[in-house]
Short mmCIF file of C-alpha atoms in Angstrom, two decimals:
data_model
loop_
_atom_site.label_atom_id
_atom_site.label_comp_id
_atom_site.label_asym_id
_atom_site.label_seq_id
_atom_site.Cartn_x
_atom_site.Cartn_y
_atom_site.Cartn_z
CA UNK W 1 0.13 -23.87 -6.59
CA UNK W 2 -3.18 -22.13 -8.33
CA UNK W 3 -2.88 -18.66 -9.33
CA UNK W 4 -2.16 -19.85 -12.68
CA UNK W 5 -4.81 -17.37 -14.47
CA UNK W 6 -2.73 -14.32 -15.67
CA UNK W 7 -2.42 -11.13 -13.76
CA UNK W 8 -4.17 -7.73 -14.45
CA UNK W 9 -0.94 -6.29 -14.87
CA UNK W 10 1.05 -9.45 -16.16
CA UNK W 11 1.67 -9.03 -20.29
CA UNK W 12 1.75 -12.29 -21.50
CA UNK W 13 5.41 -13.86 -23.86
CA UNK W 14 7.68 -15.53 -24.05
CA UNK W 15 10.81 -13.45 -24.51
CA UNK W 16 14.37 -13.89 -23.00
CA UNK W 17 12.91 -11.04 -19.66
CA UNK W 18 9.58 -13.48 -18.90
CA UNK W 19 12.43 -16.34 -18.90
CA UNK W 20 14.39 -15.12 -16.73
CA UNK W 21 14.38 -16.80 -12.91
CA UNK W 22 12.72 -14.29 -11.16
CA UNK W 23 14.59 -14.24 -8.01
CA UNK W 24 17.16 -12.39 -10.47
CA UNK W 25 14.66 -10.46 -11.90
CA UNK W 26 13.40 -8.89 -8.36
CA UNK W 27 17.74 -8.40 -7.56
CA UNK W 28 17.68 -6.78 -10.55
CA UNK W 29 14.73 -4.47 -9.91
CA UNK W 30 16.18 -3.33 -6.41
CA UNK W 31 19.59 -2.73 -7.66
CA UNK W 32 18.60 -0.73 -10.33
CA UNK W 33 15.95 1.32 -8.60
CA UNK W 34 18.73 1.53 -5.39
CA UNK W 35 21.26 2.90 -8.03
CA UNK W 36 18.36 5.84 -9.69
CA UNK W 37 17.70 6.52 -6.28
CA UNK W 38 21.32 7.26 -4.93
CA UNK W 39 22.24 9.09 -8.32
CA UNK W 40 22.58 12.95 -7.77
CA UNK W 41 19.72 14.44 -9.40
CA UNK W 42 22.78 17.07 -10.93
CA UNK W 43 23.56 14.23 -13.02
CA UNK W 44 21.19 14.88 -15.49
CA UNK W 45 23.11 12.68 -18.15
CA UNK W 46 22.56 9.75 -16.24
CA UNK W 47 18.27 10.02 -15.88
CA UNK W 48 18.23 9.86 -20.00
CA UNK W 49 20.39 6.45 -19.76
CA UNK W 50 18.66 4.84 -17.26
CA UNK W 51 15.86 5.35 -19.45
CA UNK W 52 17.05 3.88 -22.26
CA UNK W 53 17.72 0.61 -19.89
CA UNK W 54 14.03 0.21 -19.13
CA UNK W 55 12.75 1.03 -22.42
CA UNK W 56 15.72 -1.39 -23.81
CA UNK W 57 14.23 -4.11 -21.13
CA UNK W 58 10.87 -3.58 -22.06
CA UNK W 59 11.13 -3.54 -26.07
CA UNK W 60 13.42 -6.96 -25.25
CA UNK W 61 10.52 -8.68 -23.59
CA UNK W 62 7.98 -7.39 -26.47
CA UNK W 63 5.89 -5.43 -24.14
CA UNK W 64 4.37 -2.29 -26.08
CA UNK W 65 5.39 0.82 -24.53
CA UNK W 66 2.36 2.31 -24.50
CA UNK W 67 1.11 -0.67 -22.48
CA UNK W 68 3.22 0.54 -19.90
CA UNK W 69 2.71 4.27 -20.26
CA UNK W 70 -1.09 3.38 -19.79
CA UNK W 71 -0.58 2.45 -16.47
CA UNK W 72 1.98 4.97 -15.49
CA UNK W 73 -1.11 6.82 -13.98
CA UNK W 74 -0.51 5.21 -10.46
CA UNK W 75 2.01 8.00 -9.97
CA UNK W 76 0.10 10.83 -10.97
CA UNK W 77 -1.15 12.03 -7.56
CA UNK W 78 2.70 12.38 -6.62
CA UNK W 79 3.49 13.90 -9.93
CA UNK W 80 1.31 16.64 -8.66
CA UNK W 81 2.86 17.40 -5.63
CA UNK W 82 6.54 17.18 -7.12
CA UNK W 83 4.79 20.14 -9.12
CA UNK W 84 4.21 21.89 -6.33
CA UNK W 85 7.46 21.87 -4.80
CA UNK W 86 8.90 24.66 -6.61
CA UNK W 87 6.11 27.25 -5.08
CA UNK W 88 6.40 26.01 -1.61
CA UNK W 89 10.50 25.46 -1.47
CA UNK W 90 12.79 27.76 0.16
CA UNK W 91 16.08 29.17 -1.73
CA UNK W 92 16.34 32.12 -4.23
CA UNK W 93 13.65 32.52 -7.04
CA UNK W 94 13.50 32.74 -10.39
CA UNK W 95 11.02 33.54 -12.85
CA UNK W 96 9.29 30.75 -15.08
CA UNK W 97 6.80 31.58 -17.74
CA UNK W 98 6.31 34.58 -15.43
CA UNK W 99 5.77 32.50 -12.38
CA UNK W 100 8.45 33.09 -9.22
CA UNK W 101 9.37 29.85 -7.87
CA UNK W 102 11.96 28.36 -6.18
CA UNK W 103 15.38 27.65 -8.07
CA UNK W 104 16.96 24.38 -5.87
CA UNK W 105 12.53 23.60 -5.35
CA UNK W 106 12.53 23.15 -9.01
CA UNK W 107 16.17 21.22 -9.56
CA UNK W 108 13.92 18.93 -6.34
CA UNK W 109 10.93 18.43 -8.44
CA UNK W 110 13.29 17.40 -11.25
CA UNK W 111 14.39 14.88 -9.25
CA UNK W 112 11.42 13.93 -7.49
CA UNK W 113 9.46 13.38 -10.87
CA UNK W 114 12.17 11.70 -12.79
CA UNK W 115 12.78 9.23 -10.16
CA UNK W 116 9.51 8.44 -9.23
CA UNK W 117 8.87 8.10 -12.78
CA UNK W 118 11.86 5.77 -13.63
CA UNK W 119 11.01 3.68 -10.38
CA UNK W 120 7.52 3.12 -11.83
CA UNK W 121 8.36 2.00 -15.09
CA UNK W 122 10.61 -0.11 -13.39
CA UNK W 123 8.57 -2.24 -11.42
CA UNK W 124 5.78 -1.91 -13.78
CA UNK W 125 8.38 -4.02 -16.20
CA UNK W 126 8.83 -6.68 -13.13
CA UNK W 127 4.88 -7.21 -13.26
CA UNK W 128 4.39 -7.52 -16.58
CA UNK W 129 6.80 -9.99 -17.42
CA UNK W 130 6.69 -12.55 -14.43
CA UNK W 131 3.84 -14.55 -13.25
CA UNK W 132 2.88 -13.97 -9.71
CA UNK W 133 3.31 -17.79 -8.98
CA UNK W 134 6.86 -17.05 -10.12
CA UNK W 135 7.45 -13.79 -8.47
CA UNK W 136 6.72 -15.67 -5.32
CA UNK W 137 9.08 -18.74 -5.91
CA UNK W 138 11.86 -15.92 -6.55
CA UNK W 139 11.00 -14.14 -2.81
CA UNK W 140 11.59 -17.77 -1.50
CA UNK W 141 14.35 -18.12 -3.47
CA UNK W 142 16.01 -15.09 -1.69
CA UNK W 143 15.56 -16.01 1.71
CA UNK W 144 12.43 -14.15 2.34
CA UNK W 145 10.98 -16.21 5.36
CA UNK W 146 8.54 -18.63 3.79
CA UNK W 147 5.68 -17.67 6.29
CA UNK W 148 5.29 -14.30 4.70
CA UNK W 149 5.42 -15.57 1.32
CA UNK W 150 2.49 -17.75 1.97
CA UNK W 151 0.67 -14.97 3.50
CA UNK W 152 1.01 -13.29 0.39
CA UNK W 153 0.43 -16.35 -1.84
CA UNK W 154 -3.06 -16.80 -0.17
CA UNK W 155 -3.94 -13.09 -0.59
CA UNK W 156 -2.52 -12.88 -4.22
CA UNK W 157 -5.17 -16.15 -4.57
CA UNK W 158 -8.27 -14.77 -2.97
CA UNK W 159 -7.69 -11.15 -3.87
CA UNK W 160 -10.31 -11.31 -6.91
CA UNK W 161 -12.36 -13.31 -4.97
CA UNK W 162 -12.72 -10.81 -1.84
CA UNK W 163 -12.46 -7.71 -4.20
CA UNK W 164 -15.26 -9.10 -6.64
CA UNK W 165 -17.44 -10.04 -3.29
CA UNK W 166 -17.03 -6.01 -2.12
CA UNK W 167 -18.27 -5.03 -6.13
CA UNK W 168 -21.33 -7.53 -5.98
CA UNK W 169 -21.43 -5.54 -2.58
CA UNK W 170 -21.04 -1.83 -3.69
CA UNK W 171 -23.61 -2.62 -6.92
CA UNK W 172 -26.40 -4.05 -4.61
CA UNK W 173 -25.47 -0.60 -2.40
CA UNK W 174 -25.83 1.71 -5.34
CA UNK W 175 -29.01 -0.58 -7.10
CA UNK W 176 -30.78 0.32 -3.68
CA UNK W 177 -29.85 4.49 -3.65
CA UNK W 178 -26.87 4.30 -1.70
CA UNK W 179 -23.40 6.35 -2.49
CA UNK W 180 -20.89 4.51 -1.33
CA UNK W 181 -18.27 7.78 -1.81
CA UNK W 182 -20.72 9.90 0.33
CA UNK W 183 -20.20 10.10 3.83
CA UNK W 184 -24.00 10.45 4.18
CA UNK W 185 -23.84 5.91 3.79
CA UNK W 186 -21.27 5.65 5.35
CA UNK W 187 -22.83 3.37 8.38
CA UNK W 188 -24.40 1.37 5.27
CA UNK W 189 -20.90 1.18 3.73
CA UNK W 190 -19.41 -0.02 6.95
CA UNK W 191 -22.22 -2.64 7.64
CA UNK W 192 -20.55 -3.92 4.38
CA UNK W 193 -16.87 -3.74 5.12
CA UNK W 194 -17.92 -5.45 8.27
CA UNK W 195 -19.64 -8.78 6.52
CA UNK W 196 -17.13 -8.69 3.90
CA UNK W 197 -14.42 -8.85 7.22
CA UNK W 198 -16.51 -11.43 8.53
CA UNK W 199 -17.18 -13.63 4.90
CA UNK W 200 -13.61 -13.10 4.27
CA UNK W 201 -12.58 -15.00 7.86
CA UNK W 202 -14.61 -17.36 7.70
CA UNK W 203 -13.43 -18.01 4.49
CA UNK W 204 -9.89 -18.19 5.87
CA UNK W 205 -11.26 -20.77 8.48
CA UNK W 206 -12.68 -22.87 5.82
CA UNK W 207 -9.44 -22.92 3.72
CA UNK W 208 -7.64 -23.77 6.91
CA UNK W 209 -10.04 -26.89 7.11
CA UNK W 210 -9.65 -28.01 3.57
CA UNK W 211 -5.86 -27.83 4.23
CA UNK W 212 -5.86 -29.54 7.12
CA UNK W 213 -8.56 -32.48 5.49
CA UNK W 214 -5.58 -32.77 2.53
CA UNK W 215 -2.58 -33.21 5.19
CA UNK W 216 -1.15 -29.74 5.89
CA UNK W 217 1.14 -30.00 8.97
CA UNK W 218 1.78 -26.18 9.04
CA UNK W 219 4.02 -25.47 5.56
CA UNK W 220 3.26 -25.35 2.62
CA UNK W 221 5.21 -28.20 -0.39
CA UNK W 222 7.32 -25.36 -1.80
CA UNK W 223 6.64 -26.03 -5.18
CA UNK W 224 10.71 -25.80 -6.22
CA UNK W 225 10.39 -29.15 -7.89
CA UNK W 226 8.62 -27.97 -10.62
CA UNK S 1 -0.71 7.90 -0.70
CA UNK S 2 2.32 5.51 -0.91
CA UNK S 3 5.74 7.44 -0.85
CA UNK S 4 7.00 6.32 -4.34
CA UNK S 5 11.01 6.30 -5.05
CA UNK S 6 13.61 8.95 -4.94
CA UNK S 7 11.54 10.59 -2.06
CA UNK S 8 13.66 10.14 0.48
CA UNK S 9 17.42 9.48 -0.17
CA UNK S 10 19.02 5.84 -0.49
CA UNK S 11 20.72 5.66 3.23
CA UNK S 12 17.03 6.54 4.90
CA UNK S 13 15.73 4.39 2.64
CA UNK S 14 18.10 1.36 3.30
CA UNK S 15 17.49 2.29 6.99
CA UNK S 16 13.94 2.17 6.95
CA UNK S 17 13.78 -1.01 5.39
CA UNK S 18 16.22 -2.80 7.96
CA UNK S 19 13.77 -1.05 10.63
CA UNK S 20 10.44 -2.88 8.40
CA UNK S 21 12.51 -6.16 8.08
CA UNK S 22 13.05 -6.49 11.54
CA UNK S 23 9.15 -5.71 12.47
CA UNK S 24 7.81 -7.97 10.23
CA UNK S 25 10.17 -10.61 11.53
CA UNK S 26 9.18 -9.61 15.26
CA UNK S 27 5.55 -9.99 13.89
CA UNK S 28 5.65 -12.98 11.89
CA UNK S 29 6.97 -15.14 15.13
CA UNK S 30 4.28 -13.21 17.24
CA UNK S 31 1.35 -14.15 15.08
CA UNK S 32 1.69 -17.34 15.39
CA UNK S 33 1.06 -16.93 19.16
CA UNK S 34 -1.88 -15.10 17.47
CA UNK S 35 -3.49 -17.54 14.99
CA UNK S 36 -0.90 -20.55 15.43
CA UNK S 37 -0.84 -23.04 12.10
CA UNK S 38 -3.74 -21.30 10.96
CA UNK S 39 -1.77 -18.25 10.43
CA UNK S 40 -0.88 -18.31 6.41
CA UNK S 41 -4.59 -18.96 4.99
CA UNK S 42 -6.09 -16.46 7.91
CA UNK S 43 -3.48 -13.67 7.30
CA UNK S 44 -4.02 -14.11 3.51
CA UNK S 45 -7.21 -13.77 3.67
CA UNK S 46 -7.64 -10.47 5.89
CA UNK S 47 -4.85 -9.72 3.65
CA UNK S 48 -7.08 -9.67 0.96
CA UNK S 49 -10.22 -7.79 2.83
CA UNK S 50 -7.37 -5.20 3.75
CA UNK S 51 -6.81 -4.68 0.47
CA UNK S 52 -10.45 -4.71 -1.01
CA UNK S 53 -11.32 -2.26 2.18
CA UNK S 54 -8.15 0.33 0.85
CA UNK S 55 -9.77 0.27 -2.53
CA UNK S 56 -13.42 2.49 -1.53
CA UNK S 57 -12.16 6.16 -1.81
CA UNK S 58 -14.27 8.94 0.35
CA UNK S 59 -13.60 12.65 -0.70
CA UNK S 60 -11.75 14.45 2.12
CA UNK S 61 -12.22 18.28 0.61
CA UNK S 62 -11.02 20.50 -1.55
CA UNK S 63 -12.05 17.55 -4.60
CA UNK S 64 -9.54 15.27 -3.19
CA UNK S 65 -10.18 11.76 -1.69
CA UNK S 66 -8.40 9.36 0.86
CA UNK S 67 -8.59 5.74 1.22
CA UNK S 68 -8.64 4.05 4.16
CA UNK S 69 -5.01 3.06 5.67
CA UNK S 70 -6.54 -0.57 7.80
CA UNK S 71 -3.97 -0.59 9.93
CA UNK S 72 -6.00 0.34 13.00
CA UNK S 73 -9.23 -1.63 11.90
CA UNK S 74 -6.82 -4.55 11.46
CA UNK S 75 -4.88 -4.39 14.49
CA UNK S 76 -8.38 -4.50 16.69
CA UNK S 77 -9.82 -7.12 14.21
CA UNK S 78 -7.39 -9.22 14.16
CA UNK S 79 -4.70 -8.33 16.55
CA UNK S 80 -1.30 -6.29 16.61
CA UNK S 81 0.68 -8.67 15.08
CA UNK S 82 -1.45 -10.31 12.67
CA UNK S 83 -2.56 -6.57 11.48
CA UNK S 84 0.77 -4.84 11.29
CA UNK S 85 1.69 -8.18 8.71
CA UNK S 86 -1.71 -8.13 6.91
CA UNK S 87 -1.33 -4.49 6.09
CA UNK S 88 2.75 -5.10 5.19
CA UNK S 89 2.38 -7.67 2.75
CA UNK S 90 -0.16 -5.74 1.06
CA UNK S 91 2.03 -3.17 0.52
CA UNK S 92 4.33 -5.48 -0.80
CA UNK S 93 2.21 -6.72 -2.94
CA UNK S 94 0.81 -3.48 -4.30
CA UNK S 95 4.67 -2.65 -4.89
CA UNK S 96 5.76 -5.78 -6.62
CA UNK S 97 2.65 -6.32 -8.65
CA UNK S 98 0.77 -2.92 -8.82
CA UNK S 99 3.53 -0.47 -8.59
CA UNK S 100 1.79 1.37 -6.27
CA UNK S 101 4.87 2.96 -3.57
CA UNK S 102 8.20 2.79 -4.37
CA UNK S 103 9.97 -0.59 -4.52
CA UNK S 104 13.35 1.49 -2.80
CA UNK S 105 10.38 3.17 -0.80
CA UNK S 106 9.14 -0.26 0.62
CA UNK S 107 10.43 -0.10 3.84
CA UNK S 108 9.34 3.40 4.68
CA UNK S 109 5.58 1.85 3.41
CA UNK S 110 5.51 -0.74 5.61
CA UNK S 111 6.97 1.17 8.60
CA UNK S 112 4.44 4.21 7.95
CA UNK S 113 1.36 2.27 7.44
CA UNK S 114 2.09 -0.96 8.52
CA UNK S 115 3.99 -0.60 11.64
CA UNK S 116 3.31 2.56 13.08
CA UNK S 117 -0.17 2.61 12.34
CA UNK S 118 -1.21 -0.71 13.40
CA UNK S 119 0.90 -0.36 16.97
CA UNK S 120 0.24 2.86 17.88
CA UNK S 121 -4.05 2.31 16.89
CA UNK S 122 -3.92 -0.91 19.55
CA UNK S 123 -1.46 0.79 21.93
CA UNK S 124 -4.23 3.66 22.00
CA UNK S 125 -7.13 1.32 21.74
CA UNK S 126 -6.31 -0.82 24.76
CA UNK S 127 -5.03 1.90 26.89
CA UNK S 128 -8.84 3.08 26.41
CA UNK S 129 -10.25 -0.23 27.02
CA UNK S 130 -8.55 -0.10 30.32
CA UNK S 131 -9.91 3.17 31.37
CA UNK S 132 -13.80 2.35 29.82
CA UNK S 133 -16.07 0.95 31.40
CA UNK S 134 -15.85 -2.87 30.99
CA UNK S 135 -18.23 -3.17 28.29
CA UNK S 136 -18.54 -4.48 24.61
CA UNK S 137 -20.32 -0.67 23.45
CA UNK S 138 -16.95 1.22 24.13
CA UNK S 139 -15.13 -1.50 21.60
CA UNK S 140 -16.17 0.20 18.62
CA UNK S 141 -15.31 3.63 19.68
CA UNK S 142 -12.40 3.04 20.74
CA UNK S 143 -11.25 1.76 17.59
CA UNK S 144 -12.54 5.00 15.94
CA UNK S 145 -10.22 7.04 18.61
CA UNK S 146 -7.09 4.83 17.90
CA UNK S 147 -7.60 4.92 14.20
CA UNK S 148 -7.79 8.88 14.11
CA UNK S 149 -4.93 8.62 16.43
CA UNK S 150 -2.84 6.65 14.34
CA UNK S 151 -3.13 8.66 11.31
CA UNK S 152 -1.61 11.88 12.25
CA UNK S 153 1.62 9.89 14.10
CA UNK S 154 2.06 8.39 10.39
CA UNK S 155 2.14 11.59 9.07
CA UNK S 156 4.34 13.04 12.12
CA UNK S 157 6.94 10.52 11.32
CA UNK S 158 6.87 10.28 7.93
CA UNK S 159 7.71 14.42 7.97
CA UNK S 160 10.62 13.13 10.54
CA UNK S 161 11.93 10.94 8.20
CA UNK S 162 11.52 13.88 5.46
CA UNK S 163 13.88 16.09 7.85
CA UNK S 164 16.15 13.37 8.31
CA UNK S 165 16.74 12.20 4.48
CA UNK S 166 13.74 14.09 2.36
CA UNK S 167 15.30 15.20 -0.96
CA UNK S 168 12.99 18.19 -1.56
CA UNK S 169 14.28 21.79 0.28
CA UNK S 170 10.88 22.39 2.01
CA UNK S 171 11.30 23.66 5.49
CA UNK S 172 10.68 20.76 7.85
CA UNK S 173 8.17 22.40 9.94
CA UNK S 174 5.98 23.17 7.19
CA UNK S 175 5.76 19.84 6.29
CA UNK S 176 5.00 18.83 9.61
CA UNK S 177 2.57 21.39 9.65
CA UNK S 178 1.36 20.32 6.20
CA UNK S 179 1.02 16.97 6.79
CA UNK S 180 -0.63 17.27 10.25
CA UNK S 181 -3.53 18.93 8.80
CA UNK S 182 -3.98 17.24 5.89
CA UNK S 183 -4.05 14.13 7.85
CA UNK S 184 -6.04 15.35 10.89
CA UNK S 185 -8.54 15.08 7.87
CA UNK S 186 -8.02 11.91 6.67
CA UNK S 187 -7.88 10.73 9.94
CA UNK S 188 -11.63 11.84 10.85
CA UNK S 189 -12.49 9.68 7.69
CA UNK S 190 -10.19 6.80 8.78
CA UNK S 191 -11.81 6.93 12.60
CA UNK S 192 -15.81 7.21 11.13
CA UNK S 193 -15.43 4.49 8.99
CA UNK S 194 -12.97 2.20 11.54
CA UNK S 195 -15.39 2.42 14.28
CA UNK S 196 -18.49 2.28 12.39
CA UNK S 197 -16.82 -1.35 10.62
CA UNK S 198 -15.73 -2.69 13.98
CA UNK S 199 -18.92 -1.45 15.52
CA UNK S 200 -20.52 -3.40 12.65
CA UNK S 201 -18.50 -6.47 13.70
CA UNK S 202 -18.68 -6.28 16.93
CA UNK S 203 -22.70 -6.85 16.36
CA UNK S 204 -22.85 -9.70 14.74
CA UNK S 205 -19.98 -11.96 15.54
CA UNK S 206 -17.93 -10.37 18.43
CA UNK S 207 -16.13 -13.10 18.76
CA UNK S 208 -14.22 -12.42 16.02
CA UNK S 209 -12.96 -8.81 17.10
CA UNK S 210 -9.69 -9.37 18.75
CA UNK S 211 -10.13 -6.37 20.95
CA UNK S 212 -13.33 -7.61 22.11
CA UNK S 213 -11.97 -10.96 23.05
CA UNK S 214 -11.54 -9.71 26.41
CA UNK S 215 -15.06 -8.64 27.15
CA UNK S 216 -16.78 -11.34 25.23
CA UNK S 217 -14.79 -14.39 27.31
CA UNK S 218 -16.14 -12.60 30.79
CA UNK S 219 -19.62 -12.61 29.66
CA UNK S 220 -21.94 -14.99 31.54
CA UNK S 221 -24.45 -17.17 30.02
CA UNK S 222 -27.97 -15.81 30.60
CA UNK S 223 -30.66 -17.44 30.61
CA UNK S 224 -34.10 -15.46 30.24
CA UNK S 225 -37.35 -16.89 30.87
CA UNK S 226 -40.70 -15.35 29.12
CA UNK S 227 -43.31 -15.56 32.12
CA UNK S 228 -45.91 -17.77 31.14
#
């Protein structure tokens, strides 16, 4: 299996979290993020704890926090709208910093935002400590039907590839006066999308070939064996 | 937007994932029938476009921006089944590498965008081939129809499954009502730019576009002859 160049989010070690088999690692993600998820959000002892498990996790595999804060920013969209659950809520209201919002809307954007949050940091652990390659032979591990994980093994492979051919794509766009945001280029934009459907296809056929040329009867050698 | 965890509450949760376990299952023996032993590179790799096609933002008003949800472009590009698992194991990927949507929230993902969007865009889109004119010109807006289509049925049943197990006390109608409009919007952008990248398609190699298939297989070879 290729894929063996690191991962944009993948922090590179060697501590006892990147050793660990990853099918554990991905039981151990679920469970955990199952268990923050079904917690009463009342509980507010238990947010601070689970807390101190990730950032015990992540200071055990040598990760810098901040490393992890930085790309927190994923959830910041839904941050925002867990702010704006207290003004749109129903229940009675109090008074915050001379605001009136809505007292169970803000105990719900409590929740909202600390889980979100604590999911996050969660998976953004997962990533950083465990090679794709490996994240993969976990999911195969656990039954996941071996089909789908070579689906995602091939797009995992030819992500950069296909997202690199839509910059080259985007820069020739912008080098010749187009916007690519504006709706005004839009038909150029799509005349884009479209050959980068059709390039990426073809592609797809000519990978198919290549298998084929090397033997492939329709699965893929499994790669447990290493 | 992804629905991230703790949105909805761990039994809809749970239950939404069985629901996006079995669909992907369904799909995953129905692609085959699709794109038989070629299925694993080929999905990968429209996977991958999927993905690179999510990642160009256009501003839907009020200085916010959507992205493109695929599942109706892929469903017509590449077929119901084949599209409903391209755009599922991207979301699993954006959750297990990018943290992007919830891992808890998976299922709901993949139901939302994956499943409903991708059906309900080719349900739509070949109920209006059937009532269009036989012709490859209505391909490309029909895919723009069942793409805005699509969009607002996400949002109508992801405010269902708010009702049902949403953790937030928002009255359920306004977030129907919420949701509707918001993506009534992003599903103008989603249509424009679906039918105007099938359309694109469609021109150069419409052999490729699933949903042309039909139209392009009862074409006749022509022959023209310039008069000397």
């Amino acid at each position: 299996m290729g894929a063996a160049h690191g991962h944009r989010l993948h922090h590179h070690g060697h501590s006892a979290v990147h050793r660990a088999p990853a099918h554990l690692k991905i039981l151990a993600l679920v469970g955990f993020v199952l268990l923050v998820v079904a917690t009463p959000r009342e509980w507010y002892v238990a947010f601070p704890a689970y807390l101190a498990v990730v950032v015990g996790v992540v200071l055990t595999a040598r990760v810098p926090l901040l490393w992890i804060v930085r790309r927190m920013v994923v959830e910041v969209p839904f941050l925002v709208f867990a702010a704006l659950v207290p003004f749109v809520a129903h229940g009675p209201r109090t008074e915050v910093l001379g605001l009136s919002v809505s007292e169970p809307g803000l105990v719900a954007a409590w929740g909202l935002a600390v889980k979100a949050t604590l999911g996050v940091m969660a998976s953004l652990t997962l990533a950083a400590t465990t090679e794709p390659v490996d994240v993969l032979r976990g999911l195969r591990r656990l039954h996941v039907p071996s089909l789908m994980v070579e689906i995602m093994s091939f797009m995992l492979r030819y992500l950069d590839v296909v997202t690199a051919d839509l910059g080259r794509m985007l820069t020739a766009m912008r080098s010749r006066g187009c916007d690519p945001r504006s709706p005004r280029h839009w038909p150029a934009l799509a005349r884009s999308l479209g050959a980068l459907f059709i390039r990426s296809y073809e592609r797809g056929e000519r990978v198919h070939l290549a298998m084929l040329s090397r033997g492939y009867t329709g699965s893929l050698p499994t790669g447990a064996d290493q | 937007m992804h629905v991230p965890d703790g949105f909805l509450d761990a039994p809809t949760s749970v239950a939404t994932g069985v629901v996006a376990a079995a669909a992907v299952g369904v799909a995953l023996r129905k692609a085959r029938t699709e794109l038989d032993d070629r299925t694993a590179p080929m999905a990968g790799l429209v996977a991958a476009f999927v993905f690179a096609a999510q990642m160009i933002n256009f501003p839907v008003g009020a200085g916010t921006s959507g992205h493109l949800m695929g599942g109706a472009l892929a469903a017509v590009l590449v077929g119901p089944w084949t599209g409903l698992l391209c755009v599922s194991v991207v979301l699993v990927v954006q959750a297990l590498f990018m943290a992007d949507g919830g891992i808890t929230a998976l299922g709901t993902n993949v139901v939302l965008i994956g499943v409903v969007t991708a059906l309900v865009g080719y349900v739509v889109f070949r109920a209006l081939q059937a009532v269009l004119p036989r012709r490859v010109a209505t391909v490309a807006p029909s895919a723009a129809v069942a793409a805005f289509v699509s969009v607002p049925v996400a949002a109508a049943v992801f405010s269902l499954l708010f009702a049902i197990g949403g953790t937030a006390p928002v009255d359920a109608g306004r977030v129907l009502t919420a949701m509707l409009g918001w993506h009534v919007l992003i599903g103008i952008g989603e249509a424009v730019v679906t039918g105007l990248v099938v359309g694109a398609v469609v021109a150069v190699r419409p052999d490729l576009v699933r949903g042309a298939r039909p139209l392009v297989e009862a074409r006749e070879l022509e022959i023209r002859t310039v008069a000397a």
